[in-house]
PDB file of C-alpha atoms in Angstrom:
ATOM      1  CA  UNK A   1       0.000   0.000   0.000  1.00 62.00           C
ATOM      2  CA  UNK A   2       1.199   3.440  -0.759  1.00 80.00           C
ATOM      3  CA  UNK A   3       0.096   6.702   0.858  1.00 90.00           C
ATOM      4  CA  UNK A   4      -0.374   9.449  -1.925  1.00 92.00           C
ATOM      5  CA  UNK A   5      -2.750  11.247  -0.855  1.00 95.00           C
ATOM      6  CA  UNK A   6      -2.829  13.577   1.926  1.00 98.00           C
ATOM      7  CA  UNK A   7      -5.416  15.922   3.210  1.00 98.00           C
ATOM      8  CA  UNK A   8      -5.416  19.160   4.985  1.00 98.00           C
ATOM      9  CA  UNK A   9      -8.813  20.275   5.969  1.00 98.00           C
ATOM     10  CA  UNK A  10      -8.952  23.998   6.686  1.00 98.00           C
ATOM     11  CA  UNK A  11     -11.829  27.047   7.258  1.00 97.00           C
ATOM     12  CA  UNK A  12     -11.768  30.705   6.858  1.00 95.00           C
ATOM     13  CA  UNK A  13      -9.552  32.523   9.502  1.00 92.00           C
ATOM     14  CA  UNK A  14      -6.973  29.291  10.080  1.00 95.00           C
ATOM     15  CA  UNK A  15      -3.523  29.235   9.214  1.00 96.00           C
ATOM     16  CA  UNK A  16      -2.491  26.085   7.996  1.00 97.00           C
ATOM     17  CA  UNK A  17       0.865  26.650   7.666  1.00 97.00           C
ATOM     18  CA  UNK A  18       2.077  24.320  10.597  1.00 97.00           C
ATOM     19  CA  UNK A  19       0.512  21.166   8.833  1.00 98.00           C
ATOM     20  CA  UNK A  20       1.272  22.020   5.474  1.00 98.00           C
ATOM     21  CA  UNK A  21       4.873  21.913   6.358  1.00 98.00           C
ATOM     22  CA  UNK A  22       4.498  18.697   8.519  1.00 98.00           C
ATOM     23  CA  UNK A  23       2.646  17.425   4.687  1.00 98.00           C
ATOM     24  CA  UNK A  24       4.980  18.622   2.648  1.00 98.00           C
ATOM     25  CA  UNK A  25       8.299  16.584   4.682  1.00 97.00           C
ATOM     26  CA  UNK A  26       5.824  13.428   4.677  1.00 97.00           C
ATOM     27  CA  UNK A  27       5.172  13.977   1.096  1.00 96.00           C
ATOM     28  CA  UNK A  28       8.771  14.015   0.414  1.00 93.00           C
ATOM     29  CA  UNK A  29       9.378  10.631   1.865  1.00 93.00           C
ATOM     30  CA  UNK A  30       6.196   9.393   0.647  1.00 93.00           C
ATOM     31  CA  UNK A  31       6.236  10.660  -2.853  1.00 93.00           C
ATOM     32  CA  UNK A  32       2.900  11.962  -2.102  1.00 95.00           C
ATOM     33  CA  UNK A  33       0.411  14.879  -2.876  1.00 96.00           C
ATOM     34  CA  UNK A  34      -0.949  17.391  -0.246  1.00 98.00           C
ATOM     35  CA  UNK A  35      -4.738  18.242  -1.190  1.00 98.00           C
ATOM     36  CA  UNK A  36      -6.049  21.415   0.939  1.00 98.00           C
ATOM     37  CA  UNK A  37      -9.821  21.382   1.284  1.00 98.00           C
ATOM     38  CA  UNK A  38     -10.802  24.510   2.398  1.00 98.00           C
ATOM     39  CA  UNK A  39     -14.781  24.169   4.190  1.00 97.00           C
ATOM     40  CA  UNK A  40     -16.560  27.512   4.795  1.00 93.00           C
ATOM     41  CA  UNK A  41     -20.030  27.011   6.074  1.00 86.00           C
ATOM     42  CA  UNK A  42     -22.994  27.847   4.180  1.00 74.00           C
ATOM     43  CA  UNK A  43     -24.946  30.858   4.761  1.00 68.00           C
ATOM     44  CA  UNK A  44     -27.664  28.592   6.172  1.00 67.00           C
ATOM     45  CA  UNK A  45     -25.322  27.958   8.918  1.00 67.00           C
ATOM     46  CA  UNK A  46     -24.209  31.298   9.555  1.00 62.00           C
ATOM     47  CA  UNK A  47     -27.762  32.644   9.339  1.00 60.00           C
ATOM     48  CA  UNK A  48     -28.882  30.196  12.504  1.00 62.00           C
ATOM     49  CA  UNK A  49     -25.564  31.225  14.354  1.00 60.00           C
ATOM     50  CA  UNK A  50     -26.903  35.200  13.892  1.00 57.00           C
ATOM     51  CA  UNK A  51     -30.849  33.982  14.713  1.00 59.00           C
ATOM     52  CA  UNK A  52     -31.939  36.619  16.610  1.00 58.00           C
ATOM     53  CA  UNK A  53     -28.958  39.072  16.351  1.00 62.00           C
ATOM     54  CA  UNK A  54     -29.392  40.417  12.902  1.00 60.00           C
ATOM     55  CA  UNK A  55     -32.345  40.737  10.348  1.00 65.00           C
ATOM     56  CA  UNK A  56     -32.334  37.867   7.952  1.00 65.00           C
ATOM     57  CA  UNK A  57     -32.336  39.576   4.155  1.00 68.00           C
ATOM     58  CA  UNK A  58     -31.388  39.379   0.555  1.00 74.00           C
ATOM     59  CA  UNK A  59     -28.495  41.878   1.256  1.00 74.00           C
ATOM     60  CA  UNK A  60     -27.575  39.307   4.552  1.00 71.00           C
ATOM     61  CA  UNK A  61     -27.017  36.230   2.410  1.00 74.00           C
ATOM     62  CA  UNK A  62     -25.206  37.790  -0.268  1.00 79.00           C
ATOM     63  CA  UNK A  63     -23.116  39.469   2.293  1.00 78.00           C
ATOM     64  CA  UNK A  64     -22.041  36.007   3.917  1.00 75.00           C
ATOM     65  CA  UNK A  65     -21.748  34.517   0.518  1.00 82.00           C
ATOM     66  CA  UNK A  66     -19.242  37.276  -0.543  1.00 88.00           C
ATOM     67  CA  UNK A  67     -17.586  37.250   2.890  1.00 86.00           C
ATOM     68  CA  UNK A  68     -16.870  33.593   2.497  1.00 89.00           C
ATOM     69  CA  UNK A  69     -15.571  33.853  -1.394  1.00 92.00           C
ATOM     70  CA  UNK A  70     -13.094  36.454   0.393  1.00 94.00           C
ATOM     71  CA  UNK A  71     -12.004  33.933   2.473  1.00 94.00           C
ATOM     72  CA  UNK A  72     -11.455  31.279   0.055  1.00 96.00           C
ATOM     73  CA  UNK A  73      -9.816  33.877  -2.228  1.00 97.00           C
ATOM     74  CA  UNK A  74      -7.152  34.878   0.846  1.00 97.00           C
ATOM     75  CA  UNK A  75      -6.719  31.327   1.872  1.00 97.00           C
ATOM     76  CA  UNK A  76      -5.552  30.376  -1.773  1.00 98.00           C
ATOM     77  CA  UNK A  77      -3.177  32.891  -2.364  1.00 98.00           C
ATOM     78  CA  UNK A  78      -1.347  32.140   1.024  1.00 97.00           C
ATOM     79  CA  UNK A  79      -1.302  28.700  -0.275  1.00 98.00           C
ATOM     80  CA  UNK A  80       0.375  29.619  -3.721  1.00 98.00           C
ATOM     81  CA  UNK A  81       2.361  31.658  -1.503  1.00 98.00           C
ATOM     82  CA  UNK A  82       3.604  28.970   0.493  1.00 98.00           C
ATOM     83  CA  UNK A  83       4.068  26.654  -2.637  1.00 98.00           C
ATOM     84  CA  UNK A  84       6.546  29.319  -3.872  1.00 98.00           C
ATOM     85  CA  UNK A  85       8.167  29.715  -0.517  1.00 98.00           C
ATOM     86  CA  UNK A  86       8.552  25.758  -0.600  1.00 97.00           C
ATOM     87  CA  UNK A  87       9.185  25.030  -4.177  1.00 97.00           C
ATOM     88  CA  UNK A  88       6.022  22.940  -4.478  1.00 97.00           C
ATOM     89  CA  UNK A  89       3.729  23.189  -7.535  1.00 96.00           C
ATOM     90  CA  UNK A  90       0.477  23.979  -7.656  1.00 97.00           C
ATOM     91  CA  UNK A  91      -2.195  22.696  -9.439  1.00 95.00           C
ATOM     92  CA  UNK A  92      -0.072  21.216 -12.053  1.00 92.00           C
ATOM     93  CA  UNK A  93      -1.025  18.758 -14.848  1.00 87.00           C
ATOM     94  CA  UNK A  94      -0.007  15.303 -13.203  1.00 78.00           C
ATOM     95  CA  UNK A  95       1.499  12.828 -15.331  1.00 76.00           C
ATOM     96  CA  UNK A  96       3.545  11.241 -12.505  1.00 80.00           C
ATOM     97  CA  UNK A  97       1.386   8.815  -9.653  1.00 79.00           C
ATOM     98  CA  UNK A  98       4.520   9.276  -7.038  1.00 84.00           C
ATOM     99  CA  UNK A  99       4.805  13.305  -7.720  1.00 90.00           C
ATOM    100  CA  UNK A 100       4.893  15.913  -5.172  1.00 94.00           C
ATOM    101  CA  UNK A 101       2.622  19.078  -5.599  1.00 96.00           C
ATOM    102  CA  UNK A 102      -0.532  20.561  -3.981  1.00 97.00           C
ATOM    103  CA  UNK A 103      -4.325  21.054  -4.930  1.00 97.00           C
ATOM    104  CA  UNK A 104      -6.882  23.377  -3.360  1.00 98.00           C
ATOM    105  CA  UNK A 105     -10.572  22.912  -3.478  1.00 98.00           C
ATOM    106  CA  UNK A 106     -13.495  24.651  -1.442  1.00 97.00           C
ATOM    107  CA  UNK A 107     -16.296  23.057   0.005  1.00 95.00           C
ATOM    108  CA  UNK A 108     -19.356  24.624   1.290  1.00 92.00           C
ATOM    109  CA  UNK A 109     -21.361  23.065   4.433  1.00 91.00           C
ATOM    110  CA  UNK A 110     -20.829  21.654   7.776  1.00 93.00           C
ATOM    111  CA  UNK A 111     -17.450  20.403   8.659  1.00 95.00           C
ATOM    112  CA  UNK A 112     -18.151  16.956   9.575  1.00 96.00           C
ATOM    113  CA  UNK A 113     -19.914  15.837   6.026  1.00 96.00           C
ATOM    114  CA  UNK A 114     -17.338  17.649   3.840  1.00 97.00           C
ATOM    115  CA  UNK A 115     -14.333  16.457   6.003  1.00 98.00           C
ATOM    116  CA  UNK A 116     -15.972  13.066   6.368  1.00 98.00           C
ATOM    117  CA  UNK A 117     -16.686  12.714   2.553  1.00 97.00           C
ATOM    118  CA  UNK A 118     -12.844  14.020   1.563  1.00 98.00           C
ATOM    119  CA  UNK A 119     -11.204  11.801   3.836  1.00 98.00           C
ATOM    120  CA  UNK A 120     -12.969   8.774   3.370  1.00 97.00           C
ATOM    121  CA  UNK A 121     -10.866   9.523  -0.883  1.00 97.00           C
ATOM    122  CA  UNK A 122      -7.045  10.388   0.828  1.00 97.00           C
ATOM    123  CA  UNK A 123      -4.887   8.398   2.942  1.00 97.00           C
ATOM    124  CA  UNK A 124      -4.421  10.612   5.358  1.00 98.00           C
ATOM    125  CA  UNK A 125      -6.004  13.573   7.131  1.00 98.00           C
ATOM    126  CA  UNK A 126      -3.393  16.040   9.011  1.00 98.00           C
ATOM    127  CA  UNK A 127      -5.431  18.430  11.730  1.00 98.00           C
ATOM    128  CA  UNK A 128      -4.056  20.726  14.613  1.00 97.00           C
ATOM    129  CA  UNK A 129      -4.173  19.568  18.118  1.00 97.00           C
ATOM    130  CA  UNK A 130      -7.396  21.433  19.252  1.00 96.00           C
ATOM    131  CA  UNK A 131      -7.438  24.615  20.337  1.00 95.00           C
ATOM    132  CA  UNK A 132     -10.351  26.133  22.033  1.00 94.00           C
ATOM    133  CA  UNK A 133     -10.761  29.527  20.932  1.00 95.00           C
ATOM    134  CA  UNK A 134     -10.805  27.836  17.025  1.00 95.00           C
ATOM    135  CA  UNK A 135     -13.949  25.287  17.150  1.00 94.00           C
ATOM    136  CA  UNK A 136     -12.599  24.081  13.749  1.00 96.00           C
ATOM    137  CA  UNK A 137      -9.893  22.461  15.216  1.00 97.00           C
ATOM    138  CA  UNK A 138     -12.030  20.436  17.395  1.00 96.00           C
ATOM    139  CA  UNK A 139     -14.181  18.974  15.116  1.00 96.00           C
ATOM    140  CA  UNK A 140     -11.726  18.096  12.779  1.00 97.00           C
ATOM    141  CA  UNK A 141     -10.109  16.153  14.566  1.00 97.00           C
ATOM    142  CA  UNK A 142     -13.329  14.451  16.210  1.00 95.00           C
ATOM    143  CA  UNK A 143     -14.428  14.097  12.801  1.00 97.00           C
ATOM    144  CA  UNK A 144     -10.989  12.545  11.496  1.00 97.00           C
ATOM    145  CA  UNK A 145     -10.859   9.955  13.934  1.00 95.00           C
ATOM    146  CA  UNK A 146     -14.445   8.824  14.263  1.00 95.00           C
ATOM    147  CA  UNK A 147     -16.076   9.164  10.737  1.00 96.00           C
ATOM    148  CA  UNK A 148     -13.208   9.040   8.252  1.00 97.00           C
ATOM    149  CA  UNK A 149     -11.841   5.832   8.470  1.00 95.00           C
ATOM    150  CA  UNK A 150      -8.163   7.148   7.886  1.00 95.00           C
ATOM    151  CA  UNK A 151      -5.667   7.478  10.008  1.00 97.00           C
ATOM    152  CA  UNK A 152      -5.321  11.193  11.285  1.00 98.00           C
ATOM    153  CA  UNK A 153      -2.020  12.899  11.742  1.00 98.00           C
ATOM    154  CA  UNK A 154      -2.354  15.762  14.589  1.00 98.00           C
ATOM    155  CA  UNK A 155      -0.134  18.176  14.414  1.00 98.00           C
ATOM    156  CA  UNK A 156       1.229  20.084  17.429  1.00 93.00           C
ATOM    157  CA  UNK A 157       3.841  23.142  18.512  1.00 93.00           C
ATOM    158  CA  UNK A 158       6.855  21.679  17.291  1.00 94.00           C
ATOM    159  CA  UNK A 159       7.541  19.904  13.479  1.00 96.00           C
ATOM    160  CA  UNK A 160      10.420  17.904  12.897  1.00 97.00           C
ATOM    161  CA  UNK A 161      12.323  18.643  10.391  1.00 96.00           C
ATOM    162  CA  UNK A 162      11.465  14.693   9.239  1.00 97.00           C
ATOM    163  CA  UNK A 163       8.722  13.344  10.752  1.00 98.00           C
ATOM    164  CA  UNK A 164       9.891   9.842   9.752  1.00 98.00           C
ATOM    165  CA  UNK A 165      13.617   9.963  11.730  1.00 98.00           C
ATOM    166  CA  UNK A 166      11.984   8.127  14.634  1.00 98.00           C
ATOM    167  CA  UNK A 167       8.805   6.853  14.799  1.00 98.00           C
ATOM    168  CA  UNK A 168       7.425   5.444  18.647  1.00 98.00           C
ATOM    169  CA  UNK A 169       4.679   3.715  18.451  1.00 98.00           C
ATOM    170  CA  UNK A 170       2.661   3.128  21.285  1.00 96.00           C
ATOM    171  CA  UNK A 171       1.171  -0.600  21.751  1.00 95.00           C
ATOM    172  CA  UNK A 172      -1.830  -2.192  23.977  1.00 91.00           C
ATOM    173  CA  UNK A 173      -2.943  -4.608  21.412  1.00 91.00           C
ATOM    174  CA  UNK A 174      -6.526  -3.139  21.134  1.00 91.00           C
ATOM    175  CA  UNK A 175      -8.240  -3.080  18.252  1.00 92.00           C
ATOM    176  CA  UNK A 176      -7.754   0.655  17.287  1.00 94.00           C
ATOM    177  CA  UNK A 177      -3.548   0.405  17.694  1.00 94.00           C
ATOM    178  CA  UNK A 178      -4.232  -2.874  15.418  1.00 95.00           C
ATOM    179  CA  UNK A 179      -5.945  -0.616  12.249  1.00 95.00           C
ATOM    180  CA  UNK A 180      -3.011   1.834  12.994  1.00 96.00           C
ATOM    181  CA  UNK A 181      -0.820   0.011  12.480  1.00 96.00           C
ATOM    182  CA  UNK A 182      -2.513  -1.957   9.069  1.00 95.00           C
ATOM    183  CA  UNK A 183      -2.886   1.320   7.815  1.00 94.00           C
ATOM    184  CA  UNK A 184       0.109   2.663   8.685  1.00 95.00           C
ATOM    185  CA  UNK A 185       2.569   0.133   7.094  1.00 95.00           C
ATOM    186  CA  UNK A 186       3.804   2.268   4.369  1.00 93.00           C
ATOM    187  CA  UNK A 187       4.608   5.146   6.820  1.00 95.00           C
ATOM    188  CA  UNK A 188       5.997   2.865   9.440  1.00 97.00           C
ATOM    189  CA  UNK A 189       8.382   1.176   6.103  1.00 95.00           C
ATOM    190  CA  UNK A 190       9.678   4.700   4.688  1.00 96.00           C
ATOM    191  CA  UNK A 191      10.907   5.466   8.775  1.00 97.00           C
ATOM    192  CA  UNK A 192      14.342   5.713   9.422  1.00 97.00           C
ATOM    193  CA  UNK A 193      14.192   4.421  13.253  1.00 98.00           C
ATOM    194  CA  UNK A 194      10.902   2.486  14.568  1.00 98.00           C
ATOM    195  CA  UNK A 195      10.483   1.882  18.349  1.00 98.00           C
ATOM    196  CA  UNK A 196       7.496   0.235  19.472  1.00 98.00           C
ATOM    197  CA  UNK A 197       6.852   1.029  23.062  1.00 96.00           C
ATOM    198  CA  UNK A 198       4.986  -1.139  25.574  1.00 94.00           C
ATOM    199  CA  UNK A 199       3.399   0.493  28.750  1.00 89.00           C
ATOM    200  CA  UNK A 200       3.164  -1.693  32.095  1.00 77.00           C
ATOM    201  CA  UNK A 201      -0.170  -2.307  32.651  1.00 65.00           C
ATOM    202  CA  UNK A 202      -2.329  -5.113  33.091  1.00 59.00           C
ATOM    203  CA  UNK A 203      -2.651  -6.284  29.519  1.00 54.00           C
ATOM    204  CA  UNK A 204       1.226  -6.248  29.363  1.00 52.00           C
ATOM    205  CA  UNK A 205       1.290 -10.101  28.942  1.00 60.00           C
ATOM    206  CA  UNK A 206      -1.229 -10.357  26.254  1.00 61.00           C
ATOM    207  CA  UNK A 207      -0.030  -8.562  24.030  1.00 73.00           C
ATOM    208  CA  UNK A 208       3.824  -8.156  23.811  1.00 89.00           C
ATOM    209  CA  UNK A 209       5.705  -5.623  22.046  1.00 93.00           C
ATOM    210  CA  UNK A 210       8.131  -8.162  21.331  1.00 94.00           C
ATOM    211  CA  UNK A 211       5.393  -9.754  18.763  1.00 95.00           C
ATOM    212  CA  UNK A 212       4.334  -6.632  17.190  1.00 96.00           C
ATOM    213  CA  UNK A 213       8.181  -6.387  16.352  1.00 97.00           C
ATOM    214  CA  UNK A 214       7.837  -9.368  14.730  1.00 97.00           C
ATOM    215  CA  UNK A 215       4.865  -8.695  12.980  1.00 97.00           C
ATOM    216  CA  UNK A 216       6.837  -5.939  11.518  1.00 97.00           C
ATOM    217  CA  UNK A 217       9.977  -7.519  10.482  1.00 97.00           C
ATOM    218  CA  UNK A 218       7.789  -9.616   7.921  1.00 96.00           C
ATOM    219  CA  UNK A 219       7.068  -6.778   6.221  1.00 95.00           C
ATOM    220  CA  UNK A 220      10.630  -5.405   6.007  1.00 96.00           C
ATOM    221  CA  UNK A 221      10.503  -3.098   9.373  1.00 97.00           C
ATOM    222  CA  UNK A 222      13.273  -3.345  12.253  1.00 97.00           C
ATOM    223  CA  UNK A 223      11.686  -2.117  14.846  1.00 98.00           C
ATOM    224  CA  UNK A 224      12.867  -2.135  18.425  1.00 97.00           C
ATOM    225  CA  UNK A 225      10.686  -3.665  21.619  1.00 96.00           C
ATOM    226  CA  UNK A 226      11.112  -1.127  24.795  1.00 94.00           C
ATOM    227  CA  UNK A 227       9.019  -1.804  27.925  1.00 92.00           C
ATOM    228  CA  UNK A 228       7.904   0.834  29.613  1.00 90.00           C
ATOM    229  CA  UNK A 229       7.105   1.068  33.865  1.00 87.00           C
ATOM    230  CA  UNK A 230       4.728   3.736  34.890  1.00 85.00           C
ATOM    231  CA  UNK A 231       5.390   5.103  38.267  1.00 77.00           C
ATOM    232  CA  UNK A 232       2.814   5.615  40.700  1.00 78.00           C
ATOM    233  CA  UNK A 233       0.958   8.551  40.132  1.00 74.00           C
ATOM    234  CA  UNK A 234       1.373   9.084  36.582  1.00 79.00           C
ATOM    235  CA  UNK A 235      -0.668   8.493  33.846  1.00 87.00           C
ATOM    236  CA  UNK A 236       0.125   6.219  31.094  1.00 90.00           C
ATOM    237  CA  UNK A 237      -0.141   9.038  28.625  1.00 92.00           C
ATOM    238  CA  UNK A 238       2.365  11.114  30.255  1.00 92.00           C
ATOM    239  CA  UNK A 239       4.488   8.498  30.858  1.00 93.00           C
ATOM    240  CA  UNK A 240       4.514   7.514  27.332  1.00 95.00           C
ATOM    241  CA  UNK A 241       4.809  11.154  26.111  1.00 95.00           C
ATOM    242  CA  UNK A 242       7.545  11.491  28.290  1.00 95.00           C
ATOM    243  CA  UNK A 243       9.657   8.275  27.034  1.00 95.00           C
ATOM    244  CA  UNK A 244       9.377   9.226  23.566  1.00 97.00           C
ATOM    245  CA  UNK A 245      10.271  12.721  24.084  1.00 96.00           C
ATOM    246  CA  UNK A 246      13.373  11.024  25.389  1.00 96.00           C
ATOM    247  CA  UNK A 247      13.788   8.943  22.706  1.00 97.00           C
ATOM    248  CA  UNK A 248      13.682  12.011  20.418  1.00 97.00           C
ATOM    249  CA  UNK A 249      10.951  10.646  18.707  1.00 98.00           C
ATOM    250  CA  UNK A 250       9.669  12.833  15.467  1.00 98.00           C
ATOM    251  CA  UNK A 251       6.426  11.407  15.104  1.00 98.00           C
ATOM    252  CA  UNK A 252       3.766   9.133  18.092  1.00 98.00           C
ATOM    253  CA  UNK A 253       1.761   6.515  16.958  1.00 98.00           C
ATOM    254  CA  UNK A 254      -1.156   5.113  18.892  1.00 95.00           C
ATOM    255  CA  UNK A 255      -4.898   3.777  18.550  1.00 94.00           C
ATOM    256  CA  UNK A 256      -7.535   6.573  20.059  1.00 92.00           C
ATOM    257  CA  UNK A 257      -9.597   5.941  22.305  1.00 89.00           C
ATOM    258  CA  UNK A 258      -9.450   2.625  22.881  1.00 74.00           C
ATOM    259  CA  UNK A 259     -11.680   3.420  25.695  1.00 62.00           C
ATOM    260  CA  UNK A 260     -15.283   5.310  25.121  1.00 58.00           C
ATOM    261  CA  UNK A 261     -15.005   8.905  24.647  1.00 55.00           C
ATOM    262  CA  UNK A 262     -17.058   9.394  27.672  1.00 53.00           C
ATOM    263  CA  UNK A 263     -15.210   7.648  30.028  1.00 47.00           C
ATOM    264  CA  UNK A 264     -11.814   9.250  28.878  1.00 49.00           C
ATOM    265  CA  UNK A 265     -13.445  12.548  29.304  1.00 51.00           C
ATOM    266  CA  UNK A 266     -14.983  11.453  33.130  1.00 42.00           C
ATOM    267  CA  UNK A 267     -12.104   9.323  34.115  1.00 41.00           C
ATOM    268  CA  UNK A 268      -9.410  10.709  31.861  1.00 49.00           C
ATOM    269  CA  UNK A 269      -7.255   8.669  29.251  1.00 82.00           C
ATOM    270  CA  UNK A 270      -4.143   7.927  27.326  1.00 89.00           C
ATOM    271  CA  UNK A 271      -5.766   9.699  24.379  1.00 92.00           C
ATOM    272  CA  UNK A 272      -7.022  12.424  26.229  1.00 91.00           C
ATOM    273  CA  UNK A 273      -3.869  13.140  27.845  1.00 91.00           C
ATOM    274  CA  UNK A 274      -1.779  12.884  24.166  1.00 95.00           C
ATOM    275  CA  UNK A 275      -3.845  15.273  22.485  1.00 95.00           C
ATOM    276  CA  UNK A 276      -4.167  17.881  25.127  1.00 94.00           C
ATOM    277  CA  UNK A 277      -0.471  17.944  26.003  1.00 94.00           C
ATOM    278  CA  UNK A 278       1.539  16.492  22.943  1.00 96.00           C
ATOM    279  CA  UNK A 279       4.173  18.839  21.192  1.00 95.00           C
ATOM    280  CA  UNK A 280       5.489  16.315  18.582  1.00 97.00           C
ATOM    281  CA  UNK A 281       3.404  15.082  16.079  1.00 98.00           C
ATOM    282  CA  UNK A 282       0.487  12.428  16.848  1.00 98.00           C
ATOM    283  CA  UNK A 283      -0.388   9.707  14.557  1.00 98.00           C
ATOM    284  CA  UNK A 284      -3.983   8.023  15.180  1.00 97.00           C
ATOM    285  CA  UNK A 285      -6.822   5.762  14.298  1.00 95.00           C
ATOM    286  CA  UNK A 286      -9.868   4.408  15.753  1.00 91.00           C
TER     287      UNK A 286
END
């Protein structure tokens, strides 16, 4: 399997800039393309937002229809601006299947269908770690790891100058680190350095980082087996944040919420804890 097509979902007012850079040293490795799909929402949906704030007219609509071709308009140019910054071309007439370059197309609607139905067509959807005061970010991601069906690359503060140096990946056995890792076989072969580490806890026996490892090798990996003890009082996502921070680890790879959403959010969580505190880039599936 090859990974050629990445996505990077963006909305009016974002700067993408952070994961088009993390796309663009993937794409390198991957001989891959970086589509952006930029989703604005439609004036129905800014109309309820303003219920009962503004008068709903003719003028209204075509004012929020104009505001959002603004946005598109701005958010292309900064991408052909980037492209020129990076050397990347845009829009060009492919004749090459392993060829580097970047697309832009605009979507109108609610983030969770248009992100849904793009990323269900790429291999790979690269978000921002949430941030509160953009709801965007949010439901990306929510919508990248739940409805997609792709992994989803989240990007944080910091991006390695290759994300593939040193890939950790973090392994429980559960069912969502199993598609991960399916999925993720093309990555995990183009890596430089693979680690797969193996927190303490009570399914430690079951299943082994040793045998992942192995799993691995028959598809041409070397990866390394690394157990890791949690001390008392600390989570297993700091913990394993905190190993592969000292392993200098460019990229994290682990299933999401391999418990429900709920009870991560009540009882906290390993995925809970990655996303809200990760720096380096995160890797995930469900």
């Amino acid at each position: 399997m090859f990974l050629r097509c990445l996505l990077v979902p963006t909305a009016p007012g974002l700067d993408p800039t952070r994961r088009l850079d993390a796309g663009l040293r993937l794409s390198r490795r991957l001989h891959a393309h970086i589509g952006v799909g930029f989703i604005a929402p439609g004036p129905e949906t800014v109309l309820a937002a303003l219920a009962g704030t503004a008068p709903v007219s003719s003028a209204t609509i075509a004012a929020i229809k104009e505001g959002m071709r603004a946005a598109a308009a701005d958010g292309k140019a900064a991408l052909q601006a980037w492209c020129a910054r990076e050397g990347v071309p845009f829009m060009p007439a492919v004749d090459r299947l392993d060829a580097t370059f970047a697309t832009w197309t605009e979507w109108s609607g609610e983030v969770e269908r248009m992100l849904t139905l793009a990323g269900r067509v790429a291999d790979l959807v690269i978000v921002d770690r949430p941030d509160p005061a953009q709801p965007f970010t949010g439901r990306a991601l929510d919508t990248a790891l739940f409805s997609v069906g792709r992994p989803a690359l989240m990007v944080g503060e910091v991006v390695p100058h290759d994300l593939l140096e040193h890939v950790v990946v973090a392994w429980n056995g559960s069912l969502e680190g199993t598609r991960l890792v399916g999925q993720s076989i093309a990555l995990l072969h183009a890596a430089s350095r693979v680690t797969v580490v193996q927190a303490r806890t009570d399914r430690a026996e079951e299943a082994r980082a040793a045998d992942l490892c192995a799993y691995l090798r028959w598809h041409g990996i070397v990866a390394h087996a690394s157990n890791l003890t949690v001390g008392e009082g600390t989570s297993v996502g700091a913990a394993i944040l905190d190993a592969a921070g000292r392993m200098d680890a460019t990229l994290l790879a682990l299933g999401a919420y391999t418990h429900s959403r709920v009870r991560e959010f009540l009882l906290g969580g390993v995925t809970r804890q990655v996303i809200e505190t990760a720096r380096m880039p995160v890797l995930m599936a469900h």
